[in-house]
PDB file of C-alpha atoms in Angstrom:
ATOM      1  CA  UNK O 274      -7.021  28.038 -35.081  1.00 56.00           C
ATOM      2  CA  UNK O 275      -9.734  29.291 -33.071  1.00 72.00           C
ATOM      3  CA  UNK O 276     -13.086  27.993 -33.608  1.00 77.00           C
ATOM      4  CA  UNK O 277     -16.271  30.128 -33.016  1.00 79.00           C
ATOM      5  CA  UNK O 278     -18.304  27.340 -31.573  1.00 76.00           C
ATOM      6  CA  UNK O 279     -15.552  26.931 -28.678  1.00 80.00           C
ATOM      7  CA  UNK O 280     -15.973  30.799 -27.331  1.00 84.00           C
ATOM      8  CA  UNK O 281     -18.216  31.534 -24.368  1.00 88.00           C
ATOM      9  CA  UNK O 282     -19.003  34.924 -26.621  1.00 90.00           C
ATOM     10  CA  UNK O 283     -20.562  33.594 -29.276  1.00 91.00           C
ATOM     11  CA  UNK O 284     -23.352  32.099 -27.140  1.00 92.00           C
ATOM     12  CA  UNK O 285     -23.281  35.029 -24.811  1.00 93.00           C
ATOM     13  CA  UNK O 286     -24.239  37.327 -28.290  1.00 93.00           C
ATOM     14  CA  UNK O 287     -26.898  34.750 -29.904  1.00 94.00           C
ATOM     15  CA  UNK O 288     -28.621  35.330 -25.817  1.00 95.00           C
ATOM     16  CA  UNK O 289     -28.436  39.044 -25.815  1.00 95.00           C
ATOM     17  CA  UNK O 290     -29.644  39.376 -29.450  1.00 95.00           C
ATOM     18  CA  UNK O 291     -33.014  36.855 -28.310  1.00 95.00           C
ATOM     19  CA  UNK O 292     -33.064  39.044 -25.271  1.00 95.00           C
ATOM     20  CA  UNK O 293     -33.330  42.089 -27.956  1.00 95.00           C
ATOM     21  CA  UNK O 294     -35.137  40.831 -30.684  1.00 94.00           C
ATOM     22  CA  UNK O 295     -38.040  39.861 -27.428  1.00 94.00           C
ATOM     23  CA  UNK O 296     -37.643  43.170 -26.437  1.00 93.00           C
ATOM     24  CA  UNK O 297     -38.089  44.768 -29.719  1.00 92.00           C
ATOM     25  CA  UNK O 298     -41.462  42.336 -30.303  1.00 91.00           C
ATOM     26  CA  UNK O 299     -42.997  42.754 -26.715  1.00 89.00           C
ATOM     27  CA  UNK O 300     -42.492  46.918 -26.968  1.00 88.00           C
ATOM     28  CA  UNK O 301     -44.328  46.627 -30.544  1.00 85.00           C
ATOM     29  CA  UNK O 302     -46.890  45.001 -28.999  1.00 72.00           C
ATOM     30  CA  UNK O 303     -49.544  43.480 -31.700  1.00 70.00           C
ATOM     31  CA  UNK O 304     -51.431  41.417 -30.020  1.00 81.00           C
ATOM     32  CA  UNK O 305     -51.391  39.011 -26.753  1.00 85.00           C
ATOM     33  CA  UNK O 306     -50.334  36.247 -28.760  1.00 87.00           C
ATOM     34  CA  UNK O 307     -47.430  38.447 -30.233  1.00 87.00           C
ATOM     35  CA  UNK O 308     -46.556  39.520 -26.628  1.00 89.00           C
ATOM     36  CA  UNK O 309     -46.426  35.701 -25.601  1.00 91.00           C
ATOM     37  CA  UNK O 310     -44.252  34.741 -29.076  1.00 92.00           C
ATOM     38  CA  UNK O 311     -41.356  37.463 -27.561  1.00 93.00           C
ATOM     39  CA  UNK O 312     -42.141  36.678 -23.902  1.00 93.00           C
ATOM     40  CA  UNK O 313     -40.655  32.893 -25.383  1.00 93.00           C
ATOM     41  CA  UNK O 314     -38.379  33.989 -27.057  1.00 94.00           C
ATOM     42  CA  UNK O 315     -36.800  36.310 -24.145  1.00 95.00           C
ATOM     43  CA  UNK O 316     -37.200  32.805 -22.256  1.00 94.00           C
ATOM     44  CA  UNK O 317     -35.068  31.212 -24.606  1.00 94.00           C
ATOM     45  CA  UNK O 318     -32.534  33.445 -24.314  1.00 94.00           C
ATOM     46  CA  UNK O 319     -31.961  33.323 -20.810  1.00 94.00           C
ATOM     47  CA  UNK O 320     -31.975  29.497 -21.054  1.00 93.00           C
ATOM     48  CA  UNK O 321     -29.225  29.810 -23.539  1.00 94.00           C
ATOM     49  CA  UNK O 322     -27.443  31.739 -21.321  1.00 93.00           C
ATOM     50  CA  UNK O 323     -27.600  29.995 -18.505  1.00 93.00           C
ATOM     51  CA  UNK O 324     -26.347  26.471 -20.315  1.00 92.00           C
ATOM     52  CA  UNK O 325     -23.163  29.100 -21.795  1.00 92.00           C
ATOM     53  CA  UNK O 326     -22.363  29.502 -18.241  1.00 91.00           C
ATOM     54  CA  UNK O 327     -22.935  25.896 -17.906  1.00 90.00           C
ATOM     55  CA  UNK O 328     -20.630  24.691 -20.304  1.00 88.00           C
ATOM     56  CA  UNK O 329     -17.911  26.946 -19.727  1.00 88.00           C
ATOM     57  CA  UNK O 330     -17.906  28.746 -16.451  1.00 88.00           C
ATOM     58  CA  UNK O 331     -19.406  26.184 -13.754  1.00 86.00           C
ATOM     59  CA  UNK O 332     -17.723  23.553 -12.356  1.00 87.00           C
ATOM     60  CA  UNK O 333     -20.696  21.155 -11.930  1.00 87.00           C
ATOM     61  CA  UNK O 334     -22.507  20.654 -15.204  1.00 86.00           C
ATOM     62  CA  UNK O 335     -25.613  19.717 -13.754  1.00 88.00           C
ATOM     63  CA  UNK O 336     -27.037  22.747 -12.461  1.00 89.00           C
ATOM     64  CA  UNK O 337     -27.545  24.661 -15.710  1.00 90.00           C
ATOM     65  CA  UNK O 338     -28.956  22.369 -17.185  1.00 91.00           C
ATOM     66  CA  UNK O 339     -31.511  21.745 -14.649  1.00 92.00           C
ATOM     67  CA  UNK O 340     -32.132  25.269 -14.516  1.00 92.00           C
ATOM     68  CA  UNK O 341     -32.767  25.394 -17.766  1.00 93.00           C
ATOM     69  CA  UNK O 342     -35.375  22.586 -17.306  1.00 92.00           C
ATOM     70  CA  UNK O 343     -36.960  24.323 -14.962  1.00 92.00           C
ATOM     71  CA  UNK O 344     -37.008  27.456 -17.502  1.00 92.00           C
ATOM     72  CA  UNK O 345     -38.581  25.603 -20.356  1.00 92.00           C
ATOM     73  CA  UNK O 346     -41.283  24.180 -17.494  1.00 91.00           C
ATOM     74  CA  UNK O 347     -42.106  28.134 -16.351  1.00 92.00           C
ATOM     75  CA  UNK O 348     -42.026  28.733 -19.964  1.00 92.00           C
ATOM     76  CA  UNK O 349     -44.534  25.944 -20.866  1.00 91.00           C
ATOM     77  CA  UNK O 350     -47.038  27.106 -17.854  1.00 92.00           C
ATOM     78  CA  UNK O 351     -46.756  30.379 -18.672  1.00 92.00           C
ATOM     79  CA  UNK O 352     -47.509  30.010 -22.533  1.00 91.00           C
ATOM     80  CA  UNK O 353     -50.781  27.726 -21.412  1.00 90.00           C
ATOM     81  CA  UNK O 354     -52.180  30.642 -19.321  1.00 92.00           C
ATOM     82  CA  UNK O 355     -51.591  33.288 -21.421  1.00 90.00           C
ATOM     83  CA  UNK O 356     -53.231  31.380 -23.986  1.00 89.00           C
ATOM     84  CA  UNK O 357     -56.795  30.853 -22.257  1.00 89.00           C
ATOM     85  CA  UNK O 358     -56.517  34.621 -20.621  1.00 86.00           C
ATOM     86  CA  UNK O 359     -56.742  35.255 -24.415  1.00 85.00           C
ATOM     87  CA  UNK O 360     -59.470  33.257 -24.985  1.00 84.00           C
ATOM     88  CA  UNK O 361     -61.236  34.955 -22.358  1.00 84.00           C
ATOM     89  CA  UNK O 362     -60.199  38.088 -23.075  1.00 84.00           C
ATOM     90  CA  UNK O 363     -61.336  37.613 -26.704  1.00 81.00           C
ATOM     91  CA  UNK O 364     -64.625  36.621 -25.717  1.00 80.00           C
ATOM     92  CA  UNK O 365     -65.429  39.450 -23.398  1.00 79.00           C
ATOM     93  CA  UNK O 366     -64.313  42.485 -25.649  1.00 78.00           C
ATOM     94  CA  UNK O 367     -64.584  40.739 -28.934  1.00 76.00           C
ATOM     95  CA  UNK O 368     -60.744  41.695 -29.707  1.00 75.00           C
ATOM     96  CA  UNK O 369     -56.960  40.275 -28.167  1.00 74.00           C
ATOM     97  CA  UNK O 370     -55.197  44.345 -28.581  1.00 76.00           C
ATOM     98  CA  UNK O 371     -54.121  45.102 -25.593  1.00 75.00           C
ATOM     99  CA  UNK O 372     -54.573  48.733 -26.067  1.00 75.00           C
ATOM    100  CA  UNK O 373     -58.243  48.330 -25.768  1.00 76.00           C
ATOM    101  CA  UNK O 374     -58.333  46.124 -23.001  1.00 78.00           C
ATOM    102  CA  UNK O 375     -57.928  48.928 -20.409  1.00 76.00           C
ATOM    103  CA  UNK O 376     -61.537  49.157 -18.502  1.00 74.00           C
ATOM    104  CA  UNK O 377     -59.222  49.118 -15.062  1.00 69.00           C
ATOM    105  CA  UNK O 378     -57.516  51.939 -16.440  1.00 68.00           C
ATOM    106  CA  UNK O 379     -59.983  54.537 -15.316  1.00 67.00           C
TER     107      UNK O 379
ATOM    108  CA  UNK B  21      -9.379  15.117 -38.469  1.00 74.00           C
ATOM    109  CA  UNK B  22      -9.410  18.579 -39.489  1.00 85.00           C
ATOM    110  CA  UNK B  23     -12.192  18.216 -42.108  1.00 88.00           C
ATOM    111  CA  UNK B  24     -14.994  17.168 -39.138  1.00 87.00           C
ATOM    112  CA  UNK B  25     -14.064  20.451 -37.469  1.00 86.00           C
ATOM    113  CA  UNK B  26     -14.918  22.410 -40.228  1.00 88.00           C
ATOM    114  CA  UNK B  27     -18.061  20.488 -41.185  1.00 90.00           C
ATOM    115  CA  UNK B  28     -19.171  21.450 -36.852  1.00 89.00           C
ATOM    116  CA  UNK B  29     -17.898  24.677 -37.776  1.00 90.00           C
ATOM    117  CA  UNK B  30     -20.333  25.095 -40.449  1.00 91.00           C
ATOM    118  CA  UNK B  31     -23.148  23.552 -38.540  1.00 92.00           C
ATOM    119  CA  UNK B  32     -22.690  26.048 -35.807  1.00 92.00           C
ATOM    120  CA  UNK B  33     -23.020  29.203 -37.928  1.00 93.00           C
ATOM    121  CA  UNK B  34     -25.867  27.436 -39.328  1.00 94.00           C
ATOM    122  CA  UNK B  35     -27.881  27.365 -36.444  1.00 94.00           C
ATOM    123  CA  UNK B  36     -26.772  30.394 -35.529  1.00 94.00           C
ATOM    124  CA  UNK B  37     -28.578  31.664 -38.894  1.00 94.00           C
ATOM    125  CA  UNK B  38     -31.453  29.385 -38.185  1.00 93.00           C
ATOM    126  CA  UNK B  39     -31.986  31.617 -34.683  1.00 94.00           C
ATOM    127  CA  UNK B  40     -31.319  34.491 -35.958  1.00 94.00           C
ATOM    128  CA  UNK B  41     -33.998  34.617 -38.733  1.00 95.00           C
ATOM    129  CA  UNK B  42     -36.259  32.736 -37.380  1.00 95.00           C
ATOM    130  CA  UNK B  43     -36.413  35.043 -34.368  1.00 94.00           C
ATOM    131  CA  UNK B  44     -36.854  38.043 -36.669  1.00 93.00           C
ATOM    132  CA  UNK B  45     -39.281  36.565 -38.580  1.00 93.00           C
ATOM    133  CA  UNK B  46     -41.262  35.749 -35.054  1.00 91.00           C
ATOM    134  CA  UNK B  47     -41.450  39.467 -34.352  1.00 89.00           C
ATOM    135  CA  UNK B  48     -42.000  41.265 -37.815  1.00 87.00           C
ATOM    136  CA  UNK B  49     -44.271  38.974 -40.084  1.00 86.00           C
ATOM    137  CA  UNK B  50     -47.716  40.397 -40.110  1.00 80.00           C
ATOM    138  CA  UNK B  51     -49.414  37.412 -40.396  1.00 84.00           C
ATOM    139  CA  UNK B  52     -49.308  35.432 -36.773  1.00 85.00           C
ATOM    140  CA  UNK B  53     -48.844  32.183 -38.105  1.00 89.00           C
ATOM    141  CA  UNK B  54     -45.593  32.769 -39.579  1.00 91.00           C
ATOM    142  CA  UNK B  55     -44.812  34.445 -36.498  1.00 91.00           C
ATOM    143  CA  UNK B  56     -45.437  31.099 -35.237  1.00 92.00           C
ATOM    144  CA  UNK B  57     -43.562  29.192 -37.794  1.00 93.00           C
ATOM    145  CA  UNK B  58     -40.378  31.574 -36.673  1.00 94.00           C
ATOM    146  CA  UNK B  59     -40.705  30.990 -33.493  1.00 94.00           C
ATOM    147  CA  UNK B  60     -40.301  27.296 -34.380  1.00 95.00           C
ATOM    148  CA  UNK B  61     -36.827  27.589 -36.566  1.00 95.00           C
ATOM    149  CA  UNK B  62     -35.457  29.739 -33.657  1.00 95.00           C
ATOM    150  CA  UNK B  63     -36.534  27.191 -31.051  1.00 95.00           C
ATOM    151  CA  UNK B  64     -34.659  24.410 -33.216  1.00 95.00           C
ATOM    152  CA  UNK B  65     -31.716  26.379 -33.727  1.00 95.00           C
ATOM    153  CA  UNK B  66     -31.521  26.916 -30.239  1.00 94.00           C
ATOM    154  CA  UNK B  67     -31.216  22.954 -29.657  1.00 94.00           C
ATOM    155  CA  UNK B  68     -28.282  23.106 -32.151  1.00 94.00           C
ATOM    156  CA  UNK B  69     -26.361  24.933 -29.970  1.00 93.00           C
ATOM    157  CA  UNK B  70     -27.610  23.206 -26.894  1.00 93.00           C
ATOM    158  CA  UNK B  71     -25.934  20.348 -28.768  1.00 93.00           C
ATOM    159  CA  UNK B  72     -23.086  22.240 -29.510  1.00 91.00           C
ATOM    160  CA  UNK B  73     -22.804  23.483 -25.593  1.00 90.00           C
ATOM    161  CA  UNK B  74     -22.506  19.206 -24.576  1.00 87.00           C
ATOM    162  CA  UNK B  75     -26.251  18.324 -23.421  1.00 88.00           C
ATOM    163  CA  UNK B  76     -28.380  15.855 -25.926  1.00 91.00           C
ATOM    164  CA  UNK B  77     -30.770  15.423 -23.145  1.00 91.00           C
ATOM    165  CA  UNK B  78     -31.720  19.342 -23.099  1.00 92.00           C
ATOM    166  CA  UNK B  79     -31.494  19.185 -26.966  1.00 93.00           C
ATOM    167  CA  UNK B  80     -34.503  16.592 -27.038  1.00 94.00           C
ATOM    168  CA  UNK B  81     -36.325  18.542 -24.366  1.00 91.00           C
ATOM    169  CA  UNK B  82     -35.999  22.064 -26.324  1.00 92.00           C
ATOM    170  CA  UNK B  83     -37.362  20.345 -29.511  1.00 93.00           C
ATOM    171  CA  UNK B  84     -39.859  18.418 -27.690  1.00 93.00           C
ATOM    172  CA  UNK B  85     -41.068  20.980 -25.223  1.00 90.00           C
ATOM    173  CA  UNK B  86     -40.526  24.133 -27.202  1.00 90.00           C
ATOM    174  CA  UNK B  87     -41.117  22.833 -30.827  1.00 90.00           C
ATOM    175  CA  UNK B  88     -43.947  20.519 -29.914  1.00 90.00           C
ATOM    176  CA  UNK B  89     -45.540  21.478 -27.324  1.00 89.00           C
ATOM    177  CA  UNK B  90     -45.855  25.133 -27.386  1.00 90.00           C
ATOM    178  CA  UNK B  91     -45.711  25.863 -30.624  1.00 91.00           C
ATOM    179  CA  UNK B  92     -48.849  23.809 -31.187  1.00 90.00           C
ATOM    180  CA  UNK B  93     -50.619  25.472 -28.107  1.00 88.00           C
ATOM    181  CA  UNK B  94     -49.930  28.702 -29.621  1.00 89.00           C
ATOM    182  CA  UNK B  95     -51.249  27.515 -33.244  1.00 90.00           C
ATOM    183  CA  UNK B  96     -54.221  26.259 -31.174  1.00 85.00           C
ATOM    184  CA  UNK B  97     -54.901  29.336 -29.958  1.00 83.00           C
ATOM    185  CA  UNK B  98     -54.721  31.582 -32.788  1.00 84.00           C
ATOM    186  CA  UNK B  99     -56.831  29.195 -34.530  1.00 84.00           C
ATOM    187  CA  UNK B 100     -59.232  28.864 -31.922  1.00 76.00           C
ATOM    188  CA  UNK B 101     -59.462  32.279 -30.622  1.00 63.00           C
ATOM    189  CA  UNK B 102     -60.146  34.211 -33.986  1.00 60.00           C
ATOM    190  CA  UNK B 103     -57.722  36.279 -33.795  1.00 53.00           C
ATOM    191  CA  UNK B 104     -56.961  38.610 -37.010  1.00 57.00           C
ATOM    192  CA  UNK B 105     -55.268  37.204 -39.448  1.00 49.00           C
ATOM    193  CA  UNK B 106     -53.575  39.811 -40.783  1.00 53.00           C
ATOM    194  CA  UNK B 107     -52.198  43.187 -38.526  1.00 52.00           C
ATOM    195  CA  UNK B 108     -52.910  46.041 -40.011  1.00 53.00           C
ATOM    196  CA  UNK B 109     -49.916  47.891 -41.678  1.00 52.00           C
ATOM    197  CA  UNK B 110     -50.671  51.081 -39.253  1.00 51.00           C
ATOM    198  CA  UNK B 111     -50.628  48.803 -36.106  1.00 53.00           C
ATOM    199  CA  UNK B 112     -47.078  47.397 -37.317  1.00 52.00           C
ATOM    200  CA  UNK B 113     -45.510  50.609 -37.759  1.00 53.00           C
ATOM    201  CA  UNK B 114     -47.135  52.170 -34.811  1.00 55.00           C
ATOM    202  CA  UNK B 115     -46.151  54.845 -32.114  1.00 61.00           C
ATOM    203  CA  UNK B 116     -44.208  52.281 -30.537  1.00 77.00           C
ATOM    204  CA  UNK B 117     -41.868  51.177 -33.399  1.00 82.00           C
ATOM    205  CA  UNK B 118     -39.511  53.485 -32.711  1.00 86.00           C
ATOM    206  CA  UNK B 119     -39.337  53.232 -29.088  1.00 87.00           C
ATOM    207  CA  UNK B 120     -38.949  49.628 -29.928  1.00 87.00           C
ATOM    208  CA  UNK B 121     -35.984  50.099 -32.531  1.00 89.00           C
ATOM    209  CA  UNK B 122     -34.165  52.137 -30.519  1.00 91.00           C
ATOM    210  CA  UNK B 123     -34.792  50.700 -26.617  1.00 92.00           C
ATOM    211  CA  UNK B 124     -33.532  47.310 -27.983  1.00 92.00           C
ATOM    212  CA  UNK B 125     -31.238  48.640 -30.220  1.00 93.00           C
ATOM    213  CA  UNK B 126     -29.331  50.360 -27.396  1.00 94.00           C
ATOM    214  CA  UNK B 127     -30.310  47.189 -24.566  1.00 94.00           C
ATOM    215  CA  UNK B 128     -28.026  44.856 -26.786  1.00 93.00           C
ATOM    216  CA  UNK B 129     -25.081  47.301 -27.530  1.00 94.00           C
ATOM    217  CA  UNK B 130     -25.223  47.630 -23.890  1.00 94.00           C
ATOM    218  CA  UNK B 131     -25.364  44.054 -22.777  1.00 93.00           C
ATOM    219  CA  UNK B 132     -22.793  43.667 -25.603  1.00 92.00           C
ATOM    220  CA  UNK B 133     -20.341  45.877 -24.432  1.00 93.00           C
ATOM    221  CA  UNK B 134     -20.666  44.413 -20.536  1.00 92.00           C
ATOM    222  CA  UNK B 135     -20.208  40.805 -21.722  1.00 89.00           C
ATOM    223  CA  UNK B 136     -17.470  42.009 -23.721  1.00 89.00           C
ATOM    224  CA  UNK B 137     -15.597  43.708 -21.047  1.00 90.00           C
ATOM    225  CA  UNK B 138     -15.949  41.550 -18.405  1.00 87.00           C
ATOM    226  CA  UNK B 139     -13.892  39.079 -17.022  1.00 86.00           C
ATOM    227  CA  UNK B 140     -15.073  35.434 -17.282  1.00 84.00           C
ATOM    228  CA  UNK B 141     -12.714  32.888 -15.667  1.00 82.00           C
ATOM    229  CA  UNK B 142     -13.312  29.448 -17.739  1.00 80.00           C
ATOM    230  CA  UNK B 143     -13.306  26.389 -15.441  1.00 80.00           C
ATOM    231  CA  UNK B 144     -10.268  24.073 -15.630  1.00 77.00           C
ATOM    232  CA  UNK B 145     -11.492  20.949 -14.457  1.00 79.00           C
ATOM    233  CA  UNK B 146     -15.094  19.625 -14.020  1.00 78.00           C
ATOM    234  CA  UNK B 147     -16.915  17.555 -11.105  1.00 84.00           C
ATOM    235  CA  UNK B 148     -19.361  15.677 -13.304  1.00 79.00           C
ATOM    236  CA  UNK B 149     -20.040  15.006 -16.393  1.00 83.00           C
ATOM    237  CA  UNK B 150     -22.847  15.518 -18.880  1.00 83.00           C
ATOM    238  CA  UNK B 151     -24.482  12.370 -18.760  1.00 86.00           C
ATOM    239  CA  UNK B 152     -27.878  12.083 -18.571  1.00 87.00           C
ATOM    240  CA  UNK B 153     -27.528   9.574 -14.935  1.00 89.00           C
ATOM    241  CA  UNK B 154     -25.606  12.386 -13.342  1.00 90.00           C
ATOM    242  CA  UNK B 155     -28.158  14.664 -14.153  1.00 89.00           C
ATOM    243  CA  UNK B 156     -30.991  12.387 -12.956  1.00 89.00           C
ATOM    244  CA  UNK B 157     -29.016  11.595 -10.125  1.00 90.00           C
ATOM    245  CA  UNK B 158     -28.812  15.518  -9.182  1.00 89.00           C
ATOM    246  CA  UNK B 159     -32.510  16.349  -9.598  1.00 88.00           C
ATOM    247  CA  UNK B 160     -33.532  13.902  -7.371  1.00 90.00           C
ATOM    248  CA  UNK B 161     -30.932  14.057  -4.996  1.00 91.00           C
ATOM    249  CA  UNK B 162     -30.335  17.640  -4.623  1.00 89.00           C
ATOM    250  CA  UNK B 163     -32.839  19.609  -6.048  1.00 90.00           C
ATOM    251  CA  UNK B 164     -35.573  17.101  -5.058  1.00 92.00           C
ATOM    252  CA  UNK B 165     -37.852  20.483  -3.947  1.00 92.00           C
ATOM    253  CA  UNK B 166     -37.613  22.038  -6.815  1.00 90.00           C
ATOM    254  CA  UNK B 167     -38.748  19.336  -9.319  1.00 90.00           C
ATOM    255  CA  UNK B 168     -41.462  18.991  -6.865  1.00 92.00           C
ATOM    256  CA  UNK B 169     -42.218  22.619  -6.758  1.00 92.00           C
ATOM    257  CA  UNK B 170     -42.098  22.973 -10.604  1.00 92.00           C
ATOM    258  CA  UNK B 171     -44.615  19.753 -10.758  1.00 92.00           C
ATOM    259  CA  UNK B 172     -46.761  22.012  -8.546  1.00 94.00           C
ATOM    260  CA  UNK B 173     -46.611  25.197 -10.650  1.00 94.00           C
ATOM    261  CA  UNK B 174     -47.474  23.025 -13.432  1.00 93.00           C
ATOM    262  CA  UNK B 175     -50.664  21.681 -12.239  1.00 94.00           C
ATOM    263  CA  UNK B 176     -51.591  25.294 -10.489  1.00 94.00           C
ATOM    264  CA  UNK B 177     -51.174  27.125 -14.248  1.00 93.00           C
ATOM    265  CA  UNK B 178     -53.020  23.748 -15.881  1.00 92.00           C
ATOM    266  CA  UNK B 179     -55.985  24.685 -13.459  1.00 93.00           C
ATOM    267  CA  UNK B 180     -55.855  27.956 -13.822  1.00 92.00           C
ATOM    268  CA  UNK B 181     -55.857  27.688 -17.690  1.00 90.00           C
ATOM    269  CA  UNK B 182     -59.276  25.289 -17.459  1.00 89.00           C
ATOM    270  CA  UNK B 183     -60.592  27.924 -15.107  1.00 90.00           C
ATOM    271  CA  UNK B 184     -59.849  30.913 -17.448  1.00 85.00           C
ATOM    272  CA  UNK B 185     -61.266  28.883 -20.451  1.00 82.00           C
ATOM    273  CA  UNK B 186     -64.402  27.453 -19.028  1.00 81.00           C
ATOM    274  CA  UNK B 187     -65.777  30.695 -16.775  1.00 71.00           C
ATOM    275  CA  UNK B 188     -67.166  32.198 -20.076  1.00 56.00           C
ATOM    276  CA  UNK B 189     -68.470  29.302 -21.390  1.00 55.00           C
ATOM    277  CA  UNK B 190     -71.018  29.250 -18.129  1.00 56.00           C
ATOM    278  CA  UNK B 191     -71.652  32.817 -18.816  1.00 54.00           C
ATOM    279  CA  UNK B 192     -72.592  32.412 -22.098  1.00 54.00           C
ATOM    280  CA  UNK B 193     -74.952  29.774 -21.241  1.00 52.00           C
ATOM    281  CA  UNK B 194     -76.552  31.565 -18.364  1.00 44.00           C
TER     282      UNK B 194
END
């Protein structure tokens, strides 16, 4: 009997379809926040893949997981800037697109 | 003995549901709250399966870092910031939706296909264990500078973050 939670695959294809479904939100760009919502869940992703490789690939079980510590810290930095660069950004041009943000652009 | 397998069984496919919707829902609701609220089942589905892949330690971390900490920065911000409540139905089906469709559609058959076909050689026998003392005992042992250096990046984007917030608060009042 094989089980599907025992498979390195299964965890490798719930990763790649985060990866894609980030992808697919950060290309489709809405808004900054939208952008940041993909940007985690692309994070995620790579965390999950990194404890796969953890679990079944490594011989020492620590360093995945403290990779993936270190993943959720970048994560949680990342997510507070991008937050207040939208607060800024919404109070200088009155909108968070980032289609119209594009004065550097010329 | 059997029966508990198939009970984990189930459990696993149902985070593996709770990730998959909620990460869909994250990128195609129109309103960014729910966005938000997806983000947060596919954050908690992902500690299933950190459960499921032997770590309760990261398990507690994902739902307490990812579930309550940044989901509730990013509900603070929408609500703070103004942004629109609703996308328009133009924006959401936009020039780039196809790009989109398509460019991730063919990144994961890729990425699919190379996990697939490659070669993974599982590990026989393990050095350590998953406790959480080993792992305590390796961050400040081993990787001592880089749990300093992450403790540094933390306070530099904190800083950062008050600068970004505050400099047009100044402006505003000059």
């Amino acid at each position: 009997m094989t089980l599907l939670s025992t498979h390195l695959y299964s965890y490798l294809f719930i990763a790649i379809f985060l990866f894609a479904t980030g992808l697919y939100g950060m290309i489709q760009h809405r808004s900054i926040i939208g952008m940041l919502i993909s940007t985690e869940l692309i994070l995620s992703g790579a965390g999950l893949n990194f404890m796969a490789f953890n679990r079944f690939i490594t011989p020492d079980p620590a360093i995945g997981q403290i990779f993936t510590l270190f993943i959720m810290g970048i994560a949680a930095a990342e997510a507070a800037i991008v937050i207040s660069f939208s607060l800024a950004v919404y109070r200088r041009y009155q909108t968070i697109d980032p289609e119209s943000v594009d004065k550097l652009r010329y | 003995m059997i029966i508990y397998r198939y009970i984990a069984e189930g459990l696993f496919i149902g985070f593996i549901m709770l990730v998959m919707s909620g990460s869909i829902l994250a990128v195609r609701s129109r309103i960014l709250m729910h966005a938000v609220l997806g983000l947060a089942v596919s954050f908690l589905g992902v500690a299933g399966l950190y459960f499921f892949l032997g770590s309760m330690f990261l398990t507690l971390m994902q739902i307490l870092i990812y579930v309550g900490a940044i989901c509730v920065v990013l509900v603070f911000g929408i609500m703070v910031g103004k942004t629109p409540k609703e996308i328009d139905e133009k924006q959401l089906r936009g020039k780039h939706s196809i790009l989109a469709v398509s460019l991730s559609t063919v990144i994961f058959f890729m990425l699919s296909a190379s996990v697939f076909f490659a070669k993974w050689n599982p590990v026989t026998e393990k050095i350590g264990d998953f406790s959480m003392a080993y792992l305590g005992k390796n961050m400040l042992y081993h990787y001592c500078l880089a749990f300093e250096l992450i403790s540094v990046i933390l306070l530099a984007a904190i800083i950062g973050a008050i600068i970004l917030a505050r400099g047009g608060r100044e402006a505003d009042l000059g």
